[in-house]
Coordinates of N, CA and C in Angstrom, one line a residue:
Chain G
N58 N -3.4 9.0 -8.7 CA -3.5 8.4 -7.4 C -2.8 7.2 -7.3
A59 N -1.4 7.1 -7.2 CA -0.6 5.8 -7.2 C -0.9 5.0 -5.9
G60 N -0.9 5.7 -4.7 CA -1.1 4.9 -3.5 C 0.2 4.3 -3.2
V61 N 0.1 2.9 -2.9 CA 1.3 2.0 -2.6 C 1.6 1.2 -3.9
T62 N 2.8 1.3 -4.2 CA 3.3 0.6 -5.5 C 4.2 -0.5 -5.2
Q63 N 4.0 -1.7 -5.5 CA 5.0 -2.8 -5.4 C 5.5 -3.3 -6.5
T64 N 6.9 -3.6 -6.5 CA 7.4 -4.2 -7.7 C 8.5 -5.4 -7.4
P65 N 8.7 -6.4 -8.1 CA 7.7 -6.7 -9.1 C 6.5 -7.5 -8.9
K66 N 5.6 -7.8 -9.7 CA 4.4 -8.4 -9.5 C 4.4 -9.8 -9.3
F67 N 5.4 -10.5 -10.0 CA 5.6 -11.8 -10.0 C 7.2 -12.1 -10.0
R68 N 7.4 -13.2 -9.5 CA 9.0 -13.5 -9.4 C 9.2 -14.9 -9.1
I69 N 10.0 -15.7 -9.7 CA 10.5 -17.0 -9.4 C 11.9 -16.9 -9.0
L70 N 12.3 -17.6 -8.0 CA 13.7 -17.5 -7.5 C 14.1 -19.1 -7.2
K71 N 15.4 -19.2 -7.4 CA 16.0 -20.5 -7.0 C 16.3 -20.6 -5.5
I72 N 16.4 -21.6 -4.9 CA 16.9 -21.8 -3.5 C 18.2 -21.1 -3.3
G73 N 18.5 -20.3 -2.5 CA 19.7 -19.7 -2.0 C 19.9 -18.3 -2.8
Q74 N 19.2 -17.9 -3.7 CA 19.2 -16.8 -4.4 C 18.9 -15.5 -3.4
S75 N 19.2 -14.3 -3.8 CA 18.5 -13.1 -3.0 C 17.9 -12.1 -4.0
M76 N 17.0 -11.4 -3.4 CA 16.3 -10.5 -4.1 C 15.7 -9.4 -3.1
T77 N 15.3 -8.4 -3.7 CA 14.7 -7.2 -3.1 C 13.3 -6.9 -3.6
L78 N 12.3 -7.1 -2.8 CA 11.0 -6.6 -3.1 C 10.9 -5.1 -2.8
Q79 N 10.4 -4.3 -3.9 CA 10.4 -2.8 -3.7 C 9.0 -2.5 -3.2
C80 N 8.8 -1.2 -2.5 CA 7.6 -0.8 -2.0 C 7.8 0.8 -1.9
A81 N 6.9 1.5 -2.6 CA 6.9 2.9 -2.6 C 5.5 3.5 -2.3
Q82 N 5.4 4.5 -1.5 CA 4.1 5.1 -1.3 C 4.3 6.7 -1.4
D83 N 3.0 7.3 -2.0 CA 3.3 8.7 -2.3 C 2.4 9.6 -1.5
M84 N 1.7 9.0 -0.2 CA 0.8 9.6 0.6 C 1.4 10.3 1.9
N85 N 2.8 10.3 1.9 CA 3.4 10.9 3.1 C 3.1 10.3 4.3
H86 N 2.9 8.8 4.2 CA 2.5 8.1 5.4 C 3.8 7.8 6.3
N87 N 3.5 7.9 7.5 CA 4.8 7.7 8.4 C 5.0 6.1 8.7
Y88 N 3.8 5.3 8.8 CA 4.0 3.9 9.0 C 4.0 3.1 7.6
M89 N 4.9 2.2 7.6 CA 4.9 1.3 6.6 C 5.1 -0.1 7.0
Y90 N 4.6 -1.2 6.4 CA 4.5 -2.5 6.9 C 4.9 -3.5 5.7
W91 N 5.4 -4.7 6.0 CA 5.5 -5.7 5.1 C 4.7 -6.9 5.7
Y92 N 3.8 -7.6 4.9 CA 3.2 -8.8 5.4 C 3.3 -10.0 4.4
R93 N 3.2 -11.2 4.8 CA 3.2 -12.4 3.8 C 1.8 -12.8 4.0
Q94 N 1.2 -13.4 2.9 CA -0.1 -14.1 2.9 C 0.1 -15.5 2.4
D95 N -0.1 -16.5 3.1 CA 0.1 -17.8 2.5 C -1.2 -18.3 2.1
P96 N -1.4 -19.3 1.2 CA -2.8 -19.5 0.6 C -3.7 -19.9 1.7
G97 N -4.9 -19.3 1.7 CA -6.0 -19.6 2.6 C -5.8 -19.1 3.9
M98 N -4.8 -18.2 4.0 CA -4.5 -17.8 5.4 C -4.5 -16.2 5.4
G99 N -4.4 -15.7 6.8 CA -4.5 -14.3 7.0 C -3.2 -13.7 6.8
L100 N -3.0 -12.5 7.2 CA -1.6 -11.8 7.0 C -0.8 -11.9 8.2
K101 N 0.3 -12.2 7.9 CA 1.4 -12.1 9.1 C 2.4 -11.0 8.8
L102 N 2.7 -10.3 9.8 CA 3.6 -9.1 9.8 C 5.0 -9.5 9.9
I103 N 5.8 -9.1 8.9 CA 7.1 -9.4 8.9 C 8.0 -8.5 9.5
Y104 N 7.9 -7.2 9.0 CA 8.6 -5.9 9.6 C 7.6 -4.9 9.4
Y105 N 8.0 -3.8 10.2 CA 7.3 -2.5 10.0 C 8.2 -1.3 10.3
S106 N 7.8 -0.2 10.0 CA 8.6 1.0 10.3 C 7.6 2.2 10.7
V107 N 8.0 3.0 11.7 CA 7.1 4.0 12.2 C 7.8 5.4 11.6
G108 N 8.9 5.4 10.8 CA 9.4 6.5 10.2 C 10.8 6.2 9.6
A109 N 11.2 7.2 8.9 CA 12.5 6.9 8.1 C 13.7 6.8 9.3
G110 N 14.3 5.7 8.9 CA 15.5 5.3 9.9 C 15.0 4.4 11.0
I111 N 13.8 4.0 11.2 CA 13.3 3.2 12.3 C 12.6 2.2 11.7
T112 N 13.0 1.0 12.1 CA 12.4 -0.4 11.7 C 12.2 -1.3 12.9
D113 N 11.3 -2.1 12.8 CA 11.1 -3.1 14.1 C 10.5 -4.5 13.4
K114 N 10.9 -5.6 14.2 CA 10.3 -6.9 13.9 C 8.9 -7.0 14.1
G115 N 8.2 -7.8 13.2 CA 6.8 -8.3 13.4 C 6.9 -9.6 13.9
E116 N 5.7 -10.6 13.3 CA 5.6 -11.9 13.9 C 6.7 -12.9 13.3
V117 N 7.0 -12.6 12.1 CA 7.8 -13.6 11.3 C 9.0 -13.1 10.6
P118 N 10.0 -12.5 11.3 CA 11.0 -11.6 10.6 C 12.1 -12.5 10.1
N119 N 12.3 -13.9 10.5 CA 13.3 -14.6 10.2 C 13.6 -14.8 8.7
G120 N 14.6 -14.5 8.1 CA 15.0 -14.7 6.8 C 14.9 -13.5 5.9
Y121 N 14.5 -12.5 6.6 CA 14.1 -11.0 5.9 C 14.9 -9.9 6.4
N122 N 15.0 -9.0 5.8 CA 15.7 -7.7 6.2 C 14.9 -6.5 5.5
V123 N 14.9 -5.3 6.2 CA 14.4 -4.1 5.6 C 15.3 -3.0 6.0
S124 N 14.9 -1.9 5.3 CA 15.5 -0.5 5.6 C 14.6 0.4 5.3
R125 N 14.7 1.7 5.8 CA 13.7 2.8 5.5 C 14.6 4.1 5.5
S126 N 15.3 4.3 4.4 CA 16.2 5.4 4.3 C 15.2 6.7 4.1
T127 N 14.1 6.7 3.4 CA 13.2 7.6 3.1 C 11.8 7.4 3.6
T128 N 10.9 8.4 3.8 CA 9.5 8.2 4.0 C 8.8 7.4 2.9
E129 N 9.2 7.5 1.7 CA 8.4 7.1 0.5 C 8.7 5.4 0.4
D130 N 10.1 5.0 0.5 CA 10.3 3.6 0.2 C 10.7 2.7 1.5
F131 N 10.2 1.4 1.4 CA 10.5 0.5 2.3 C 10.9 -0.9 1.7
P132 N 12.0 -1.1 1.2 CA 12.3 -2.4 0.6 C 12.4 -3.6 1.5
L133 N 12.1 -4.7 1.1 CA 12.3 -6.0 1.8 C 13.2 -6.9 1.1
R134 N 14.2 -7.5 1.8 CA 15.2 -8.2 1.2 C 15.2 -9.6 1.6
L135 N 15.4 -10.4 0.8 CA 15.5 -11.8 1.0 C 16.9 -12.2 0.7
E136 N 17.8 -12.7 1.8 CA 19.2 -13.0 1.4 C 19.4 -14.3 0.8
L137 N 18.9 -15.3 1.5 CA 19.0 -16.7 1.0 C 17.5 -17.3 1.0
A138 N 17.0 -17.3 -0.3 CA 15.7 -17.8 -0.5 C 15.6 -19.3 -0.2
A139 N 14.4 -19.6 0.5 CA 14.1 -21.0 0.9 C 12.6 -21.2 0.4
P140 N 12.4 -22.4 0.2 CA 11.0 -22.8 -0.3 C 9.9 -22.2 0.7
S141 N 10.2 -22.3 2.0 CA 9.1 -21.8 3.1 C 8.8 -20.3 2.8
Q142 N 9.6 -19.5 2.0 CA 9.3 -18.2 1.7 C 8.4 -17.9 0.5
T143 N 8.1 -19.1 -0.1 CA 7.1 -18.9 -1.2 C 5.7 -18.4 -0.6
S144 N 5.3 -17.3 -1.2 CA 4.1 -16.7 -0.7 C 3.7 -15.4 -1.4
V145 N 2.7 -14.7 -1.0 CA 2.4 -13.4 -1.8 C 2.7 -12.3 -0.6
Y146 N 3.4 -11.4 -1.0 CA 4.0 -10.4 -0.1 C 3.1 -9.0 -0.3
F147 N 2.6 -8.5 0.7 CA 1.9 -7.1 0.6 C 2.7 -6.0 1.5
C148 N 2.9 -5.0 0.9 CA 3.4 -3.8 1.6 C 2.1 -2.8 1.8
A149 N 2.1 -2.2 2.9 CA 1.0 -1.3 3.3 C 1.6 -0.1 3.8
S150 N 0.8 0.9 4.0 CA 1.1 2.1 4.7 C 0.1 2.7 5.4
S151 N 0.3 3.6 6.4 CA -0.8 4.2 7.2 C -0.1 5.5 7.9
Y152 N -1.1 6.5 8.2 CA -0.7 7.6 8.9 C -1.2 7.4 10.4
S153 N -0.2 7.2 11.3 CA -0.5 6.8 12.7 C 0.3 7.7 13.5
T154 N -0.2 8.1 14.7 CA 0.5 8.7 15.8 C 0.4 7.8 17.0
P155 N 1.1 7.9 18.1 CA 0.9 7.2 19.4 C -0.4 7.3 19.9
A156 N -1.0 8.5 19.6 CA -2.3 8.6 20.2 C -3.5 8.3 19.4
T157 N -3.3 7.6 18.2 CA -4.4 7.5 17.3 C -4.3 5.9 16.9
S158 N -5.6 5.4 16.7 CA -5.5 4.0 16.1 C -6.6 3.9 15.0
N159 N -7.1 5.1 14.6 CA -8.4 5.0 13.7 C -8.0 5.1 12.3
Q160 N -6.8 5.2 11.8 CA -6.4 5.2 10.5 C -6.1 3.9 9.8
P161 N -6.9 3.6 8.7 CA -6.7 2.3 8.0 C -5.3 2.2 7.4
Q162 N -5.0 1.0 7.0 CA -3.9 0.8 6.0 C -4.3 0.7 4.8
H163 N -3.3 1.2 3.9 CA -3.4 1.3 2.5 C -2.5 0.3 1.9
F164 N -2.9 -0.8 1.0 CA -2.2 -1.8 0.5 C -1.7 -1.9 -0.9
G165 N -0.5 -2.3 -1.2 CA -0.3 -2.5 -2.7 C -0.9 -3.8 -3.1
D166 N -0.6 -4.1 -4.4 CA -1.4 -5.2 -5.1 C -0.6 -6.5 -4.9
G167 N 0.5 -6.5 -4.1 CA 1.2 -7.7 -3.8 C 2.2 -8.0 -4.8
T168 N 3.4 -8.9 -4.3 CA 4.3 -9.5 -5.1 C 4.2 -11.0 -4.9
R169 N 3.9 -11.8 -6.0 CA 3.8 -13.2 -5.9 C 5.1 -13.8 -6.1
L170 N 5.7 -14.6 -5.0 CA 7.1 -15.0 -5.1 C 7.0 -16.5 -5.0
S171 N 7.6 -17.2 -5.8 CA 7.8 -18.8 -5.6 C 9.3 -19.0 -5.6
I172 N 9.6 -19.9 -4.7 CA 10.9 -20.3 -4.5 C 11.1 -21.7 -4.9
L173 N 11.9 -22.0 -6.0 CA 11.9 -23.5 -6.3 C 13.4 -24.0 -6.3
Chain F
G45 N -2.0 -10.9 24.3 CA -1.9 -10.1 23.0 C -3.3 -9.8 22.4
N46 N -3.4 -9.1 21.4 CA -4.5 -9.0 20.5 C -4.8 -10.1 19.8
S47 N -6.0 -10.4 19.3 CA -6.4 -11.3 18.4 C -7.7 -11.1 17.8
V48 N -7.9 -11.5 16.6 CA -9.2 -11.5 15.8 C -9.6 -12.8 15.4
T49 N -10.8 -13.1 15.8 CA -11.4 -14.6 15.3 C -12.5 -14.3 14.3
Q50 N -12.6 -14.9 13.2 CA -13.4 -14.8 12.2 C -14.1 -16.1 11.9
M51 N -15.4 -15.9 11.4 CA -16.3 -17.1 11.0 C -15.6 -17.7 10.0
E52 N -15.4 -19.0 10.1 CA -14.8 -19.8 9.1 C -15.6 -19.9 7.8
G53 N -14.8 -19.9 6.7 CA -15.5 -20.0 5.5 C -15.2 -21.4 4.7
P54 N -15.3 -21.5 3.6 CA -15.9 -20.5 2.7 C -17.4 -20.3 2.8
V55 N -18.0 -19.2 2.4 CA -19.3 -18.9 2.5 C -19.8 -18.8 1.1
T56 N -20.9 -19.6 0.7 CA -21.6 -19.5 -0.6 C -23.0 -19.1 -0.5
L57 N -23.4 -18.0 -1.2 CA -24.7 -17.5 -1.1 C -25.4 -17.2 -2.6
S58 N -26.6 -17.4 -2.6 CA -27.3 -17.0 -3.9 C -27.4 -15.4 -4.0
E59 N -27.4 -14.9 -5.2 CA -27.6 -13.5 -5.3 C -28.9 -12.9 -4.6
E60 N -28.8 -11.9 -3.9 CA -29.9 -11.2 -3.1 C -30.1 -11.9 -1.8
A61 N -29.2 -12.8 -1.4 CA -29.3 -13.5 0.0 C -28.7 -12.3 1.0
F62 N -29.1 -12.7 2.3 CA -28.5 -11.8 3.4 C -27.3 -12.2 3.9
L63 N -26.4 -11.6 4.1 CA -25.0 -11.9 4.5 C -24.8 -11.6 5.9
T64 N -24.0 -12.5 6.8 CA -23.4 -12.1 7.9 C -22.2 -12.8 8.0
I65 N -21.1 -12.1 8.3 CA -19.7 -12.8 8.7 C -19.4 -12.3 10.0
N66 N -19.2 -13.3 10.9 CA -19.0 -13.0 12.4 C -17.5 -12.7 12.5
C67 N -17.3 -11.7 13.4 CA -15.9 -11.3 13.9 C -16.1 -10.9 15.4
T68 N -15.1 -11.5 16.1 CA -15.0 -11.3 17.5 C -13.5 -10.9 17.8
Y69 N -13.1 -10.1 18.8 CA -11.8 -9.6 19.1 C -11.5 -9.8 20.5
T70 N -10.2 -9.7 20.7 CA -9.5 -9.7 22.0 C -8.6 -8.5 22.0
A71 N -8.6 -7.5 22.8 CA -7.7 -6.4 22.8 C -7.6 -5.9 24.1
T72 N -6.2 -5.2 24.3 CA -6.1 -4.4 25.5 C -6.5 -3.0 25.1
G73 N -7.0 -2.1 25.9 CA -7.4 -0.7 25.5 C -8.7 -0.7 24.7
Y74 N -8.8 0.3 24.0 CA -9.8 0.7 23.0 C -9.5 0.6 21.7
P75 N -9.6 -0.5 20.8 CA -9.1 -0.6 19.5 C -10.1 0.0 18.6
S76 N -9.7 0.3 17.3 CA -10.4 0.7 16.3 C -10.6 -0.6 15.4
L77 N -11.8 -0.8 15.0 CA -12.1 -2.0 14.2 C -12.4 -1.9 12.7
F78 N -12.0 -2.7 11.8 CA -12.1 -2.6 10.4 C -12.6 -3.8 9.8
W79 N -13.2 -3.5 8.5 CA -13.3 -4.6 7.6 C -12.6 -4.2 6.3
Y80 N -11.8 -5.2 5.8 CA -11.2 -5.0 4.6 C -11.8 -5.9 3.5
V81 N -11.6 -5.7 2.3 CA -12.0 -6.6 1.2 C -10.8 -7.0 0.2
Q82 N -10.7 -8.2 -0.2 CA -9.6 -8.5 -1.0 C -10.2 -9.1 -2.2
Y83 N -10.1 -8.5 -3.4 CA -10.6 -9.1 -4.6 C -9.6 -10.0 -5.2
P84 N -9.8 -10.8 -6.1 CA -8.7 -11.9 -6.6 C -7.6 -10.9 -7.3
G85 N -6.4 -11.4 -6.9 CA -5.1 -10.6 -7.5 C -4.8 -9.3 -7.1
E86 N -5.4 -8.8 -6.0 CA -5.4 -7.5 -5.5 C -5.0 -7.4 -4.1
G87 N -4.5 -6.3 -3.6 CA -4.4 -6.3 -2.0 C -5.6 -5.7 -1.4
L88 N -5.6 -5.8 -0.1 CA -6.7 -5.5 0.7 C -7.1 -4.0 0.6
Q89 N -8.4 -3.7 0.7 CA -8.9 -2.3 0.6 C -9.9 -2.2 1.8
L90 N -9.9 -1.1 2.2 CA -10.7 -0.7 3.5 C -12.2 -0.7 2.9
L91 N -13.1 -1.5 3.7 CA -14.4 -1.5 3.3 C -15.2 -0.5 4.3
L92 N -14.9 -0.7 5.6 CA -15.6 0.1 6.6 C -14.8 0.1 7.7
K93 N -15.1 1.0 8.8 CA -14.4 0.9 10.1 C -15.3 1.7 11.1
A94 N -15.1 1.4 12.4 CA -15.6 2.0 13.5 C -14.5 2.2 14.6
T95 N -14.7 3.4 15.3 CA -13.5 3.8 16.0 C -13.9 3.8 17.6
K96 N -15.3 3.6 17.9 CA -15.6 3.6 19.3 C -16.8 2.7 19.5
A97 N -17.1 2.4 20.8 CA -18.2 1.5 21.1 C -19.6 2.2 20.5
D98 N -20.4 1.2 19.9 CA -21.7 1.5 19.4 C -21.6 2.3 18.0
D99 N -20.5 2.6 17.6 CA -20.3 3.2 16.2 C -20.6 2.1 15.3
K100 N -21.5 2.6 14.2 CA -21.8 1.9 13.1 C -21.0 2.3 11.9
G101 N -20.2 1.3 11.1 CA -19.5 1.7 9.9 C -20.3 1.2 8.8
S102 N -20.4 1.8 7.6 CA -21.2 1.4 6.5 C -20.6 1.9 5.3
N103 N -20.7 1.1 4.3 CA -20.1 1.3 3.0 C -20.7 0.4 1.9
K104 N -21.1 0.8 0.8 CA -21.5 -0.1 -0.3 C -22.6 -1.1 0.0
G105 N -23.5 -0.7 1.2 CA -24.5 -1.6 1.5 C -24.1 -2.5 2.6
F106 N -22.8 -2.6 3.0 CA -22.3 -3.3 4.2 C -22.4 -2.4 5.4
E107 N -22.5 -3.2 6.5 CA -22.6 -2.5 7.7 C -22.0 -3.3 8.8
A108 N -21.4 -2.6 9.8 CA -21.1 -3.5 11.0 C -21.0 -2.6 12.2
T109 N -21.4 -2.9 13.4 CA -21.5 -2.2 14.6 C -20.6 -2.7 15.7
Y110 N -19.9 -1.9 16.1 CA -18.8 -2.0 17.3 C -19.6 -2.3 18.6
R111 N -19.5 -3.6 18.9 CA -20.1 -4.0 20.2 C -19.1 -4.3 21.3
K112 N -19.0 -3.4 22.1 CA -17.9 -3.6 23.2 C -18.4 -4.5 24.1
E113 N -19.6 -4.7 24.5 CA -20.1 -5.7 25.5 C -19.8 -7.2 25.0
T114 N -20.0 -7.4 23.8 CA -19.8 -8.8 23.2 C -18.4 -9.0 22.5
T115 N -17.8 -7.8 22.5 CA -16.3 -7.8 21.7 C -16.5 -8.3 20.3
S116 N -17.4 -7.8 19.6 CA -17.8 -8.2 18.2 C -17.9 -7.1 17.2
F117 N -17.7 -7.5 16.0 CA -17.8 -6.4 14.9 C -18.3 -7.3 13.6
H118 N -19.6 -7.8 13.6 CA -20.0 -8.7 12.5 C -20.4 -7.8 11.4
L119 N -20.1 -8.3 10.2 CA -20.3 -7.6 8.9 C -21.6 -8.3 8.3
E120 N -22.5 -7.3 7.9 CA -23.8 -7.6 7.3 C -24.2 -6.7 6.2
K121 N -24.9 -7.6 5.2 CA -25.4 -6.9 4.0 C -26.5 -7.6 3.6
G122 N -27.7 -6.8 3.4 CA -29.1 -7.2 3.1 C -29.2 -8.0 1.8
S123 N -28.6 -7.6 0.9 CA -28.8 -8.3 -0.4 C -27.6 -8.4 -1.3
V124 N -26.8 -9.5 -1.2 CA -25.4 -9.4 -1.8 C -25.7 -9.6 -3.3
Q125 N -24.5 -9.3 -4.1 CA -24.5 -9.4 -5.6 C -23.3 -10.3 -5.9
V126 N -23.2 -10.7 -7.1 CA -22.1 -11.5 -7.6 C -20.8 -10.7 -7.4
S127 N -20.9 -9.5 -7.7 CA -19.7 -8.5 -7.6 C -19.2 -8.5 -6.1
D128 N -19.9 -9.0 -5.2 CA -19.4 -9.0 -3.8 C -18.5 -10.2 -3.4
S129 N -18.4 -11.0 -4.3 CA -17.5 -12.2 -4.1 C -16.0 -11.8 -4.1
A130 N -15.5 -12.1 -2.8 CA -14.1 -11.7 -2.4 C -13.9 -12.4 -1.1
V131 N -12.5 -12.0 -0.6 CA -12.3 -12.5 0.6 C -12.4 -11.2 1.8
Y132 N -12.9 -11.3 2.9 CA -13.2 -10.3 3.7 C -12.4 -10.6 5.0
F133 N -11.7 -9.5 5.5 CA -10.8 -9.5 6.6 C -11.3 -8.6 7.7
C134 N -11.5 -9.1 9.0 CA -11.8 -8.3 10.0 C -10.3 -7.8 10.7
A135 N -10.2 -6.7 11.3 CA -8.9 -6.3 11.8 C -9.2 -5.4 12.9
L136 N -8.3 -5.2 13.8 CA -8.2 -4.3 14.8 C -7.0 -3.5 14.8
S137 N -7.0 -2.4 15.4 CA -5.8 -1.4 15.6 C -5.7 -0.9 16.9
T138 N -4.7 -0.8 17.3 CA -4.5 -0.1 18.7 C -3.5 1.3 18.7
N139 N -3.3 1.8 19.6 CA -2.5 3.0 19.5 C -1.1 2.9 18.9
A140 N -0.6 1.6 19.1 CA 0.9 1.6 18.6 C 0.8 1.4 17.0
G141 N -0.3 1.7 16.4 CA -0.2 1.8 14.9 C -0.2 0.4 14.1
K142 N -0.1 -0.6 14.8 CA 0.0 -1.9 14.1 C -1.6 -2.6 14.2
S143 N -1.8 -3.3 13.1 CA -3.1 -3.9 13.1 C -2.9 -5.5 13.3
T144 N -4.1 -6.1 13.8 CA -4.2 -7.5 13.9 C -5.2 -7.9 13.0
F145 N -5.0 -8.8 12.0 CA -6.0 -9.3 11.2 C -6.4 -10.7 11.4
G146 N -7.8 -10.9 11.0 CA -8.2 -12.3 11.1 C -7.9 -13.0 9.8
D147 N -8.2 -14.3 9.9 CA -7.6 -15.1 8.6 C -8.5 -15.1 7.4
G148 N -9.4 -14.2 7.4 CA -10.2 -14.0 6.3 C -11.5 -15.0 6.0
T149 N -12.4 -14.5 5.3 CA -13.5 -15.5 5.0 C -13.9 -15.1 3.6
T150 N -13.8 -16.3 2.8 CA -14.1 -16.3 1.3 C -15.5 -16.3 1.0
L151 N -16.0 -15.3 0.5 CA -17.4 -15.3 0.1 C -17.6 -15.4 -1.5
T152 N -18.5 -16.4 -1.8 CA -18.9 -16.6 -3.2 C -20.4 -16.5 -3.4
V153 N -20.7 -15.5 -4.3 CA -22.1 -15.3 -4.6 C -22.4 -15.8 -5.9
K154 N -23.5 -16.7 -6.0 CA -23.9 -17.2 -7.2 C -25.2 -16.6 -7.8
P155 N -25.1 -16.6 -9.2 CA -26.3 -15.9 -9.7 C -27.5 -16.7 -9.7

C-alpha cells in the first residue's frame, strides 16, 4: 500500500540553487496536486494536473514548474530557490471526473524544504 | 470563489471532554465536504466526508453533518482521547476536482 510517495523528506538549499521534488502515486489517480503549507497555515495550491500531459496553475505558482509525462509521476521544480519558498510541500492525488466531487485527496508525507 | 472558514485554534481539552470544531463554507453549486486530520510529521488523511445536504459522515467516533441551510459542517466527538491530538482541516470539493481547505485547527488533548 504505497499510496503517494514523496522524496526527499528533508532538504536544505542555498539561495539560487535549483531542485526537483519527486511525487509518485500507484493508485491510477488522474488528478494530482502540489501544495505548500507554511507554519500554522492551511494548504495553498501551487499546481495541479488532471491527467498526463495536462497541468494548470493554482493559487501560488510563481517560482515553480511542473510536468506530468505519466499518470504516476508529478515532479515539482524550483528553478531559483528563494527564502520565501521555505515550507513543507505536499503532493496529493485523487480520482475525479468533471461530474464528480466526492472523492477525497490522498496525501504524501511531505518534503520539508529550507532555503538559506 | 469558494472558501472555508474554520474555528480558530489552538483548542486544548482534557481527556474524555466533548469536542466541537466549527466549519462554515461558501461555494457555488453543491460541494462535497470533508474533514482531514494531520498528525505530526505526516500528510493529511481523510477523516470523514459528506456528499449531499443532511448527510452525516462518521469515523473513529467523529461525526459531522452537512447543513446546507447554515452552510456548515461542524466536527464533533463525544469523548476525546490523547491520541486525537492533531491538526484538523475542513475542506470542500466541487466538480472541478480541486479542493479548498480551511486553515486548520490544532487540537491538544491532555491526560
